[in-house]
PDB file of C-alpha atoms in Angstrom:
ATOM      1  CA  UNK A 966     -40.562  33.696 -23.055  1.00  0.00           C
ATOM      2  CA  UNK A 967     -40.175  31.069 -25.755  1.00  0.00           C
ATOM      3  CA  UNK A 968     -38.166  31.230 -29.005  1.00  0.00           C
ATOM      4  CA  UNK A 969     -39.790  32.300 -32.240  1.00  0.00           C
ATOM      5  CA  UNK A 970     -37.326  30.398 -34.410  1.00  0.00           C
ATOM      6  CA  UNK A 971     -35.142  27.308 -34.161  1.00  0.00           C
ATOM      7  CA  UNK A 972     -32.302  25.787 -36.133  1.00  0.00           C
ATOM      8  CA  UNK A 973     -33.325  22.122 -36.005  1.00  0.00           C
ATOM      9  CA  UNK A 974     -30.395  20.468 -37.835  1.00  0.00           C
ATOM     10  CA  UNK A 975     -29.168  18.524 -39.570  1.00  0.00           C
ATOM     11  CA  UNK A 976     -26.071  17.646 -37.532  1.00  0.00           C
ATOM     12  CA  UNK A 977     -22.807  18.290 -39.423  1.00  0.00           C
ATOM     13  CA  UNK A 978     -24.536  20.488 -42.017  1.00  0.00           C
ATOM     14  CA  UNK A 979     -23.280  23.908 -40.932  1.00  0.00           C
ATOM     15  CA  UNK A 980     -25.728  24.655 -38.122  1.00  0.00           C
ATOM     16  CA  UNK A 981     -23.014  25.845 -35.721  1.00  0.00           C
ATOM     17  CA  UNK A 982     -21.631  28.263 -38.296  1.00  0.00           C
ATOM     18  CA  UNK A 983     -25.111  29.619 -39.032  1.00  0.00           C
ATOM     19  CA  UNK A 984     -25.698  30.034 -35.290  1.00  0.00           C
ATOM     20  CA  UNK A 985     -22.433  31.985 -35.024  1.00  0.00           C
ATOM     21  CA  UNK A 986     -23.396  34.336 -37.865  1.00  0.00           C
ATOM     22  CA  UNK A 987     -26.867  34.953 -36.488  1.00  0.00           C
ATOM     23  CA  UNK A 988     -25.417  35.876 -33.098  1.00  0.00           C
ATOM     24  CA  UNK A 989     -23.721  38.848 -34.781  1.00  0.00           C
ATOM     25  CA  UNK A 990     -27.071  40.444 -35.600  1.00  0.00           C
ATOM     26  CA  UNK A 991     -28.264  43.168 -33.181  1.00  0.00           C
ATOM     27  CA  UNK A 992     -31.882  42.052 -33.535  1.00  0.00           C
ATOM     28  CA  UNK A 993     -31.215  38.362 -32.914  1.00  0.00           C
ATOM     29  CA  UNK A 994     -30.953  36.642 -29.552  1.00  0.00           C
ATOM     30  CA  UNK A 995     -29.570  33.095 -29.423  1.00  0.00           C
ATOM     31  CA  UNK A 996     -29.762  31.308 -26.103  1.00  0.00           C
ATOM     32  CA  UNK A 997     -26.959  29.665 -24.179  1.00  0.00           C
ATOM     33  CA  UNK A 998     -26.372  26.786 -24.249  1.00  0.00           C
ATOM     34  CA  UNK A 999     -26.540  26.632 -28.019  1.00  0.00           C
ATOM     35  CA  UNK A1000     -28.380  23.286 -27.949  1.00  0.00           C
ATOM     36  CA  UNK A1001     -30.727  23.109 -24.939  1.00  0.00           C
ATOM     37  CA  UNK A1002     -32.360  19.961 -26.396  1.00  0.00           C
ATOM     38  CA  UNK A1003     -35.443  20.654 -24.278  1.00  0.00           C
ATOM     39  CA  UNK A1004     -37.930  18.935 -26.585  1.00  0.00           C
ATOM     40  CA  UNK A1005     -35.813  15.803 -27.101  1.00  0.00           C
ATOM     41  CA  UNK A1006     -35.918  14.011 -23.768  1.00  0.00           C
ATOM     42  CA  UNK A1007     -39.005  12.991 -21.791  1.00  0.00           C
ATOM     43  CA  UNK A1008     -37.581  13.821 -18.368  1.00  0.00           C
ATOM     44  CA  UNK A1009     -36.274  17.225 -19.429  1.00  0.00           C
ATOM     45  CA  UNK A1010     -39.488  18.095 -21.250  1.00  0.00           C
ATOM     46  CA  UNK A1011     -41.689  17.093 -18.325  1.00  0.00           C
ATOM     47  CA  UNK A1012     -39.642  18.750 -15.574  1.00  0.00           C
ATOM     48  CA  UNK A1013     -37.620  21.659 -16.961  1.00  0.00           C
ATOM     49  CA  UNK A1014     -40.091  24.036 -18.600  1.00  0.00           C
ATOM     50  CA  UNK A1015     -39.141  26.958 -16.344  1.00  0.00           C
ATOM     51  CA  UNK A1016     -35.436  26.311 -17.003  1.00  0.00           C
ATOM     52  CA  UNK A1017     -36.054  26.353 -20.750  1.00  0.00           C
ATOM     53  CA  UNK A1018     -38.039  29.582 -20.633  1.00  0.00           C
ATOM     54  CA  UNK A1019     -35.336  31.196 -18.489  1.00  0.00           C
ATOM     55  CA  UNK A1020     -32.819  30.724 -21.310  1.00  0.00           C
ATOM     56  CA  UNK A1021     -34.593  33.534 -23.176  1.00  0.00           C
ATOM     57  CA  UNK A1022     -35.019  35.967 -20.262  1.00  0.00           C
ATOM     58  CA  UNK A1023     -32.347  38.287 -21.663  1.00  0.00           C
ATOM     59  CA  UNK A1024     -33.810  38.462 -25.160  1.00  0.00           C
ATOM     60  CA  UNK A1025     -35.199  41.940 -24.513  1.00  0.00           C
ATOM     61  CA  UNK A1026     -36.893  43.342 -27.605  1.00  0.00           C
ATOM     62  CA  UNK A1027     -34.980  41.152 -30.086  1.00  0.00           C
ATOM     63  CA  UNK A1028     -37.043  40.526 -33.199  1.00  0.00           C
ATOM     64  CA  UNK A1029     -35.703  37.001 -33.647  1.00  0.00           C
ATOM     65  CA  UNK A1030     -35.278  34.825 -30.547  1.00  0.00           C
ATOM     66  CA  UNK A1031     -33.824  31.426 -31.215  1.00  0.00           C
ATOM     67  CA  UNK A1032     -32.069  28.247 -30.255  1.00  0.00           C
ATOM     68  CA  UNK A1033     -30.151  25.673 -32.304  1.00  0.00           C
ATOM     69  CA  UNK A1034     -30.606  22.025 -31.348  1.00  0.00           C
ATOM     70  CA  UNK A1035     -29.441  20.005 -34.325  1.00  0.00           C
ATOM     71  CA  UNK A1036     -30.998  16.759 -33.071  1.00  0.00           C
ATOM     72  CA  UNK A1037     -34.575  18.033 -33.388  1.00  0.00           C
ATOM     73  CA  UNK A1038     -34.593  16.787 -36.982  1.00  0.00           C
ATOM     74  CA  UNK A1039     -34.021  13.155 -35.932  1.00  0.00           C
ATOM     75  CA  UNK A1040     -37.626  12.144 -36.499  1.00  0.00           C
ATOM     76  CA  UNK A1041     -36.978   8.397 -36.313  1.00  0.00           C
ATOM     77  CA  UNK A1042     -35.058   8.111 -33.043  1.00  0.00           C
ATOM     78  CA  UNK A1043     -36.592  11.274 -31.498  1.00  0.00           C
ATOM     79  CA  UNK A1044     -40.141  11.251 -32.907  1.00  0.00           C
ATOM     80  CA  UNK A1045     -41.660  13.366 -30.114  1.00  0.00           C
ATOM     81  CA  UNK A1046     -39.529  16.475 -30.618  1.00  0.00           C
ATOM     82  CA  UNK A1047     -41.226  18.149 -33.589  1.00  0.00           C
ATOM     83  CA  UNK A1048     -44.804  17.416 -32.417  1.00  0.00           C
ATOM     84  CA  UNK A1049     -43.912  18.899 -29.028  1.00  0.00           C
ATOM     85  CA  UNK A1050     -42.516  22.012 -30.676  1.00  0.00           C
ATOM     86  CA  UNK A1051     -45.623  22.377 -32.832  1.00  0.00           C
ATOM     87  CA  UNK A1052     -47.850  22.154 -29.748  1.00  0.00           C
ATOM     88  CA  UNK A1053     -45.853  24.339 -27.376  1.00  0.00           C
ATOM     89  CA  UNK A1054     -44.448  26.965 -29.738  1.00  0.00           C
ATOM     90  CA  UNK A1055     -47.156  27.647 -32.329  1.00  0.00           C
ATOM     91  CA  UNK A1056     -45.989  29.871 -35.135  1.00  0.00           C
ATOM     92  CA  UNK A1057     -42.318  29.069 -34.594  1.00  0.00           C
ATOM     93  CA  UNK A1058     -40.089  29.266 -37.663  1.00  0.00           C
ATOM     94  CA  UNK A1059     -37.732  26.385 -38.355  1.00  0.00           C
ATOM     95  CA  UNK A1060     -34.460  26.386 -40.281  1.00  0.00           C
ATOM     96  CA  UNK A1061     -33.437  22.948 -41.531  1.00  0.00           C
ATOM     97  CA  UNK A1062     -29.951  22.711 -43.043  1.00  0.00           C
ATOM     98  CA  UNK A1063     -29.030  19.650 -45.078  1.00  0.00           C
ATOM     99  CA  UNK A1064     -25.957  18.412 -46.879  1.00  0.00           C
ATOM    100  CA  UNK A1065     -25.054  15.843 -49.538  1.00  0.00           C
ATOM    101  CA  UNK A1066     -25.968  12.489 -47.944  1.00  0.00           C
ATOM    102  CA  UNK A1067     -22.564  10.909 -48.489  1.00  0.00           C
ATOM    103  CA  UNK A1068     -20.744  13.870 -46.963  1.00  0.00           C
ATOM    104  CA  UNK A1069     -23.008  14.160 -43.942  1.00  0.00           C
ATOM    105  CA  UNK A1070     -22.736  10.450 -43.170  1.00  0.00           C
ATOM    106  CA  UNK A1071     -18.943  10.499 -43.216  1.00  0.00           C
ATOM    107  CA  UNK A1072     -18.793  13.662 -41.138  1.00  0.00           C
ATOM    108  CA  UNK A1073     -21.248  12.304 -38.575  1.00  0.00           C
ATOM    109  CA  UNK A1074     -19.385   8.975 -38.375  1.00  0.00           C
ATOM    110  CA  UNK A1075     -16.167  10.812 -37.562  1.00  0.00           C
ATOM    111  CA  UNK A1076     -17.980  12.942 -34.973  1.00  0.00           C
ATOM    112  CA  UNK A1077     -19.316   9.828 -33.253  1.00  0.00           C
ATOM    113  CA  UNK A1078     -15.787   8.429 -33.038  1.00  0.00           C
ATOM    114  CA  UNK A1079     -14.550  11.717 -31.601  1.00  0.00           C
ATOM    115  CA  UNK A1080     -17.320  11.610 -29.005  1.00  0.00           C
ATOM    116  CA  UNK A1081     -16.251   8.056 -28.053  1.00  0.00           C
ATOM    117  CA  UNK A1082     -19.757   6.780 -28.770  1.00  0.00           C
ATOM    118  CA  UNK A1083     -20.446   3.166 -29.636  1.00  0.00           C
ATOM    119  CA  UNK A1084     -19.693   3.200 -33.352  1.00  0.00           C
ATOM    120  CA  UNK A1085     -17.753   0.740 -35.530  1.00  0.00           C
ATOM    121  CA  UNK A1086     -14.323   2.082 -36.477  1.00  0.00           C
ATOM    122  CA  UNK A1087     -14.871   0.771 -40.000  1.00  0.00           C
ATOM    123  CA  UNK A1088     -17.124   3.095 -42.005  1.00  0.00           C
ATOM    124  CA  UNK A1089     -18.677   0.386 -44.195  1.00  0.00           C
ATOM    125  CA  UNK A1090     -19.576  -1.614 -41.116  1.00  0.00           C
ATOM    126  CA  UNK A1091     -20.971   1.454 -39.361  1.00  0.00           C
ATOM    127  CA  UNK A1092     -23.117   2.308 -42.368  1.00  0.00           C
ATOM    128  CA  UNK A1093     -24.758  -1.114 -42.300  1.00  0.00           C
ATOM    129  CA  UNK A1094     -24.967  -1.710 -38.558  1.00  0.00           C
ATOM    130  CA  UNK A1095     -25.952   1.706 -37.201  1.00  0.00           C
ATOM    131  CA  UNK A1096     -29.456   2.909 -38.105  1.00  0.00           C
ATOM    132  CA  UNK A1097     -28.734   5.999 -35.992  1.00  0.00           C
ATOM    133  CA  UNK A1098     -25.894   6.898 -38.370  1.00  0.00           C
ATOM    134  CA  UNK A1099     -27.990   6.326 -41.476  1.00  0.00           C
ATOM    135  CA  UNK A1100     -30.758   8.488 -40.019  1.00  0.00           C
ATOM    136  CA  UNK A1101     -28.558  11.533 -40.573  1.00  0.00           C
ATOM    137  CA  UNK A1102     -29.313  11.214 -44.293  1.00  0.00           C
ATOM    138  CA  UNK A1103     -33.058  10.570 -43.887  1.00  0.00           C
ATOM    139  CA  UNK A1104     -33.978  14.095 -44.956  1.00  0.00           C
ATOM    140  CA  UNK A1105     -37.216  12.979 -46.549  1.00  0.00           C
ATOM    141  CA  UNK A1106     -38.593  11.512 -43.349  1.00  0.00           C
ATOM    142  CA  UNK A1107     -37.874  14.740 -41.486  1.00  0.00           C
ATOM    143  CA  UNK A1108     -39.460  16.908 -44.181  1.00  0.00           C
ATOM    144  CA  UNK A1109     -42.572  14.721 -44.266  1.00  0.00           C
ATOM    145  CA  UNK A1110     -42.896  15.236 -40.503  1.00  0.00           C
ATOM    146  CA  UNK A1111     -42.422  18.977 -40.914  1.00  0.00           C
ATOM    147  CA  UNK A1112     -45.143  19.003 -43.582  1.00  0.00           C
ATOM    148  CA  UNK A1113     -47.455  17.247 -41.143  1.00  0.00           C
ATOM    149  CA  UNK A1114     -47.008  19.630 -38.217  1.00  0.00           C
ATOM    150  CA  UNK A1115     -45.957  23.023 -39.615  1.00  0.00           C
ATOM    151  CA  UNK A1116     -47.178  25.273 -42.432  1.00  0.00           C
ATOM    152  CA  UNK A1117     -44.704  25.384 -45.331  1.00  0.00           C
ATOM    153  CA  UNK A1118     -44.110  29.128 -44.932  1.00  0.00           C
ATOM    154  CA  UNK A1119     -42.690  28.439 -41.456  1.00  0.00           C
ATOM    155  CA  UNK A1120     -39.983  26.075 -42.694  1.00  0.00           C
ATOM    156  CA  UNK A1121     -36.794  27.121 -44.483  1.00  0.00           C
ATOM    157  CA  UNK A1122     -34.608  24.379 -45.943  1.00  0.00           C
ATOM    158  CA  UNK A1123     -31.020  25.350 -46.743  1.00  0.00           C
ATOM    159  CA  UNK A1124     -28.477  23.317 -48.686  1.00  0.00           C
ATOM    160  CA  UNK A1125     -25.043  23.378 -47.102  1.00  0.00           C
ATOM    161  CA  UNK A1126     -23.292  23.379 -50.480  1.00  0.00           C
ATOM    162  CA  UNK A1127     -25.132  26.513 -51.653  1.00  0.00           C
ATOM    163  CA  UNK A1128     -24.613  28.218 -48.325  1.00  0.00           C
ATOM    164  CA  UNK A1129     -20.868  27.523 -48.503  1.00  0.00           C
ATOM    165  CA  UNK A1130     -20.614  28.885 -52.065  1.00  0.00           C
ATOM    166  CA  UNK A1131     -22.926  31.889 -51.687  1.00  0.00           C
ATOM    167  CA  UNK A1132     -23.203  32.717 -47.989  1.00  0.00           C
ATOM    168  CA  UNK A1133     -24.356  36.303 -48.562  1.00  0.00           C
ATOM    169  CA  UNK A1134     -27.259  35.135 -50.723  1.00  0.00           C
ATOM    170  CA  UNK A1135     -28.228  32.519 -48.189  1.00  0.00           C
ATOM    171  CA  UNK A1136     -28.010  34.954 -45.274  1.00  0.00           C
ATOM    172  CA  UNK A1137     -30.306  37.355 -47.129  1.00  0.00           C
ATOM    173  CA  UNK A1138     -32.743  34.472 -47.439  1.00  0.00           C
ATOM    174  CA  UNK A1139     -32.445  33.762 -43.723  1.00  0.00           C
ATOM    175  CA  UNK A1140     -32.925  37.450 -42.871  1.00  0.00           C
ATOM    176  CA  UNK A1141     -36.105  37.622 -44.940  1.00  0.00           C
ATOM    177  CA  UNK A1142     -37.388  34.421 -43.370  1.00  0.00           C
ATOM    178  CA  UNK A1143     -36.798  35.747 -39.840  1.00  0.00           C
ATOM    179  CA  UNK A1144     -37.999  39.285 -40.560  1.00  0.00           C
ATOM    180  CA  UNK A1145     -34.705  40.995 -39.701  1.00  0.00           C
ATOM    181  CA  UNK A1146     -32.448  43.371 -41.611  1.00  0.00           C
ATOM    182  CA  UNK A1147     -29.759  41.939 -43.825  1.00  0.00           C
ATOM    183  CA  UNK A1148     -26.517  43.149 -42.242  1.00  0.00           C
ATOM    184  CA  UNK A1149     -24.122  40.728 -43.896  1.00  0.00           C
ATOM    185  CA  UNK A1150     -21.707  42.093 -46.480  1.00  0.00           C
ATOM    186  CA  UNK A1151     -21.502  40.547 -49.925  1.00  0.00           C
ATOM    187  CA  UNK A1152     -18.130  39.039 -49.015  1.00  0.00           C
ATOM    188  CA  UNK A1153     -19.313  37.492 -45.736  1.00  0.00           C
ATOM    189  CA  UNK A1154     -17.286  34.398 -44.887  1.00  0.00           C
ATOM    190  CA  UNK A1155     -18.703  31.315 -43.223  1.00  0.00           C
ATOM    191  CA  UNK A1156     -16.864  30.551 -39.971  1.00  0.00           C
ATOM    192  CA  UNK A1157     -15.476  27.020 -39.864  1.00  0.00           C
ATOM    193  CA  UNK A1158     -16.687  25.581 -36.579  1.00  0.00           C
ATOM    194  CA  UNK A1159     -16.902  22.060 -35.156  1.00  0.00           C
ATOM    195  CA  UNK A1160     -14.712  20.765 -38.007  1.00  0.00           C
ATOM    196  CA  UNK A1161     -13.658  17.132 -37.691  1.00  0.00           C
ATOM    197  CA  UNK A1162     -10.248  17.351 -39.370  1.00  0.00           C
ATOM    198  CA  UNK A1163      -8.618  18.892 -36.294  1.00  0.00           C
ATOM    199  CA  UNK A1164     -10.121  16.487 -33.751  1.00  0.00           C
ATOM    200  CA  UNK A1165      -8.796  13.413 -32.061  1.00  0.00           C
ATOM    201  CA  UNK A1166     -10.479  10.471 -30.348  1.00  0.00           C
ATOM    202  CA  UNK A1167      -9.823   8.072 -27.516  1.00  0.00           C
ATOM    203  CA  UNK A1168      -7.323   5.323 -28.106  1.00  0.00           C
ATOM    204  CA  UNK A1169      -7.909   1.822 -26.713  1.00  0.00           C
ATOM    205  CA  UNK A1170      -6.171   2.615 -23.403  1.00  0.00           C
ATOM    206  CA  UNK A1171      -8.121   5.852 -22.948  1.00  0.00           C
ATOM    207  CA  UNK A1172     -11.427   4.055 -23.578  1.00  0.00           C
ATOM    208  CA  UNK A1173     -10.471   1.435 -20.996  1.00  0.00           C
ATOM    209  CA  UNK A1174      -9.538   4.037 -18.405  1.00  0.00           C
ATOM    210  CA  UNK A1175     -12.762   5.972 -18.894  1.00  0.00           C
ATOM    211  CA  UNK A1176     -14.736   2.848 -17.975  1.00  0.00           C
ATOM    212  CA  UNK A1177     -12.593   1.987 -14.978  1.00  0.00           C
ATOM    213  CA  UNK A1178     -14.099   2.326 -11.461  1.00  0.00           C
ATOM    214  CA  UNK A1179     -13.040   5.511  -9.683  1.00  0.00           C
ATOM    215  CA  UNK A1180     -11.605   6.892 -12.949  1.00  0.00           C
ATOM    216  CA  UNK A1181     -12.983  10.397 -12.330  1.00  0.00           C
ATOM    217  CA  UNK A1182     -11.486  10.588  -8.843  1.00  0.00           C
ATOM    218  CA  UNK A1183      -8.107   9.449 -10.098  1.00  0.00           C
ATOM    219  CA  UNK A1184      -8.163  11.979 -12.931  1.00  0.00           C
ATOM    220  CA  UNK A1185      -8.757  14.856 -10.528  1.00  0.00           C
ATOM    221  CA  UNK A1186      -5.636  13.922  -8.541  1.00  0.00           C
ATOM    222  CA  UNK A1187      -3.358  14.242 -11.573  1.00  0.00           C
ATOM    223  CA  UNK A1188      -1.851  17.735 -12.044  1.00  0.00           C
ATOM    224  CA  UNK A1189      -3.379  19.583 -15.006  1.00  0.00           C
ATOM    225  CA  UNK A1190      -0.129  19.763 -16.986  1.00  0.00           C
ATOM    226  CA  UNK A1191       0.584  16.072 -16.630  1.00  0.00           C
ATOM    227  CA  UNK A1192      -3.064  15.265 -17.317  1.00  0.00           C
ATOM    228  CA  UNK A1193      -2.859  17.105 -20.640  1.00  0.00           C
ATOM    229  CA  UNK A1194       0.332  15.306 -21.684  1.00  0.00           C
ATOM    230  CA  UNK A1195      -1.140  11.914 -20.822  1.00  0.00           C
ATOM    231  CA  UNK A1196      -4.327  12.722 -22.710  1.00  0.00           C
ATOM    232  CA  UNK A1197      -2.389  13.636 -25.851  1.00  0.00           C
ATOM    233  CA  UNK A1198      -0.407  10.402 -25.675  1.00  0.00           C
ATOM    234  CA  UNK A1199      -3.512   8.257 -25.237  1.00  0.00           C
ATOM    235  CA  UNK A1200      -5.574   9.835 -27.999  1.00  0.00           C
ATOM    236  CA  UNK A1201      -5.192   9.618 -31.744  1.00  0.00           C
ATOM    237  CA  UNK A1202      -6.529  11.518 -34.751  1.00  0.00           C
ATOM    238  CA  UNK A1203     -10.028  10.810 -35.966  1.00  0.00           C
ATOM    239  CA  UNK A1204      -9.765   8.557 -39.064  1.00  0.00           C
ATOM    240  CA  UNK A1205      -9.647  10.446 -42.353  1.00  0.00           C
ATOM    241  CA  UNK A1206     -12.741  10.592 -44.516  1.00  0.00           C
ATOM    242  CA  UNK A1207     -13.006   7.258 -46.353  1.00  0.00           C
ATOM    243  CA  UNK A1208     -13.477   6.897 -50.087  1.00  0.00           C
ATOM    244  CA  UNK A1209     -16.933   5.572 -50.869  1.00  0.00           C
ATOM    245  CA  UNK A1210     -16.839   2.046 -52.272  1.00  0.00           C
ATOM    246  CA  UNK A1211     -19.215   0.890 -54.991  1.00  0.00           C
ATOM    247  CA  UNK A1212     -20.939  -1.547 -52.651  1.00  0.00           C
ATOM    248  CA  UNK A1213     -21.409   1.153 -50.006  1.00  0.00           C
ATOM    249  CA  UNK A1214     -23.024   3.482 -52.532  1.00  0.00           C
ATOM    250  CA  UNK A1215     -25.304   0.661 -53.678  1.00  0.00           C
ATOM    251  CA  UNK A1216     -26.336   0.034 -50.074  1.00  0.00           C
ATOM    252  CA  UNK A1217     -27.064   3.732 -49.530  1.00  0.00           C
ATOM    253  CA  UNK A1218     -29.086   3.920 -52.726  1.00  0.00           C
ATOM    254  CA  UNK A1219     -31.136   0.941 -51.618  1.00  0.00           C
ATOM    255  CA  UNK A1220     -31.794   2.464 -48.216  1.00  0.00           C
ATOM    256  CA  UNK A1221     -32.571   6.096 -49.062  1.00  0.00           C
ATOM    257  CA  UNK A1222     -32.685   6.434 -52.859  1.00  0.00           C
ATOM    258  CA  UNK A1223     -36.451   6.835 -53.246  1.00  0.00           C
ATOM    259  CA  UNK A1224     -36.703   9.043 -50.171  1.00  0.00           C
ATOM    260  CA  UNK A1225     -33.892  11.262 -51.422  1.00  0.00           C
ATOM    261  CA  UNK A1226     -35.578  11.678 -54.812  1.00  0.00           C
ATOM    262  CA  UNK A1227     -38.835  12.668 -53.115  1.00  0.00           C
ATOM    263  CA  UNK A1228     -37.007  15.152 -50.902  1.00  0.00           C
ATOM    264  CA  UNK A1229     -35.373  16.917 -53.844  1.00  0.00           C
ATOM    265  CA  UNK A1230     -38.648  17.004 -55.790  1.00  0.00           C
ATOM    266  CA  UNK A1231     -40.437  18.384 -52.745  1.00  0.00           C
ATOM    267  CA  UNK A1232     -37.915  21.248 -52.707  1.00  0.00           C
ATOM    268  CA  UNK A1233     -38.538  21.872 -56.400  1.00  0.00           C
ATOM    269  CA  UNK A1234     -35.071  20.692 -57.362  1.00  0.00           C
ATOM    270  CA  UNK A1235     -33.736  18.255 -59.887  1.00  0.00           C
ATOM    271  CA  UNK A1236     -33.245  14.692 -58.693  1.00  0.00           C
ATOM    272  CA  UNK A1237     -29.703  15.051 -60.030  1.00  0.00           C
ATOM    273  CA  UNK A1238     -28.937  17.795 -57.499  1.00  0.00           C
ATOM    274  CA  UNK A1239     -27.185  15.169 -55.391  1.00  0.00           C
ATOM    275  CA  UNK A1240     -25.850  12.050 -57.065  1.00  0.00           C
ATOM    276  CA  UNK A1241     -24.652   9.064 -55.073  1.00  0.00           C
ATOM    277  CA  UNK A1242     -21.345   7.936 -56.475  1.00  0.00           C
ATOM    278  CA  UNK A1243     -18.285   5.829 -55.575  1.00  0.00           C
ATOM    279  CA  UNK A1244     -15.023   7.566 -54.798  1.00  0.00           C
ATOM    280  CA  UNK A1245     -16.632  10.665 -53.312  1.00  0.00           C
TER     281      UNK A1245
END
């Protein structure tokens, strides 16, 4: 069995919370792991088809069978994912959640630091030197790819800000899109999941130790209690969200301004729906 719907991203736009709400529905089956990422990587795609199909073996007679890999929308660094989905899962429905570009970039930057990925600790530097970070706000490129490979009635674009303010309305929209009953009460609350404010990241010593030879073997020899205390001492909070500087906003406008305007027009929205502004 294969899924008949997917949450394809964007990262840090509420996809985990939407996944959690959908799992509450008796007619929805969401696979584990949440993000199998099957269509992203060449080796996995070429070798693990039976593993991917097995993730949905327990779906039974669920009307909506889904997965939620938020990286599927990265059409610049992962250009094969959506064409593969279109070929292998014809008729699949796709939910694409997006968020104000400035907010999603800051949130993703903090997530990359938490994950100890190679990312400048200075946000302005990261914005200019990491195309992979900037890609998180390239909504227009993703939607153009979706237009190329999928019929418009099979794509639902949700704005994180509207979903946060009116979750019941948005969940009714999702239920209609997936062909399931609307079970969510008018006062449904959006679960806060994968939130960066409560996370910490490796300090300099922790990063050094992770790269050291035999680090994994040494870690296993340390008692769990002591290991936890050492970890807390060698990690530090993720940096707070930075205030956008005028020059950073100007850079973002130069990079994605026209694409962002097209994206909003394509959704039938005002180009003023999201304004890029300093101090956000």
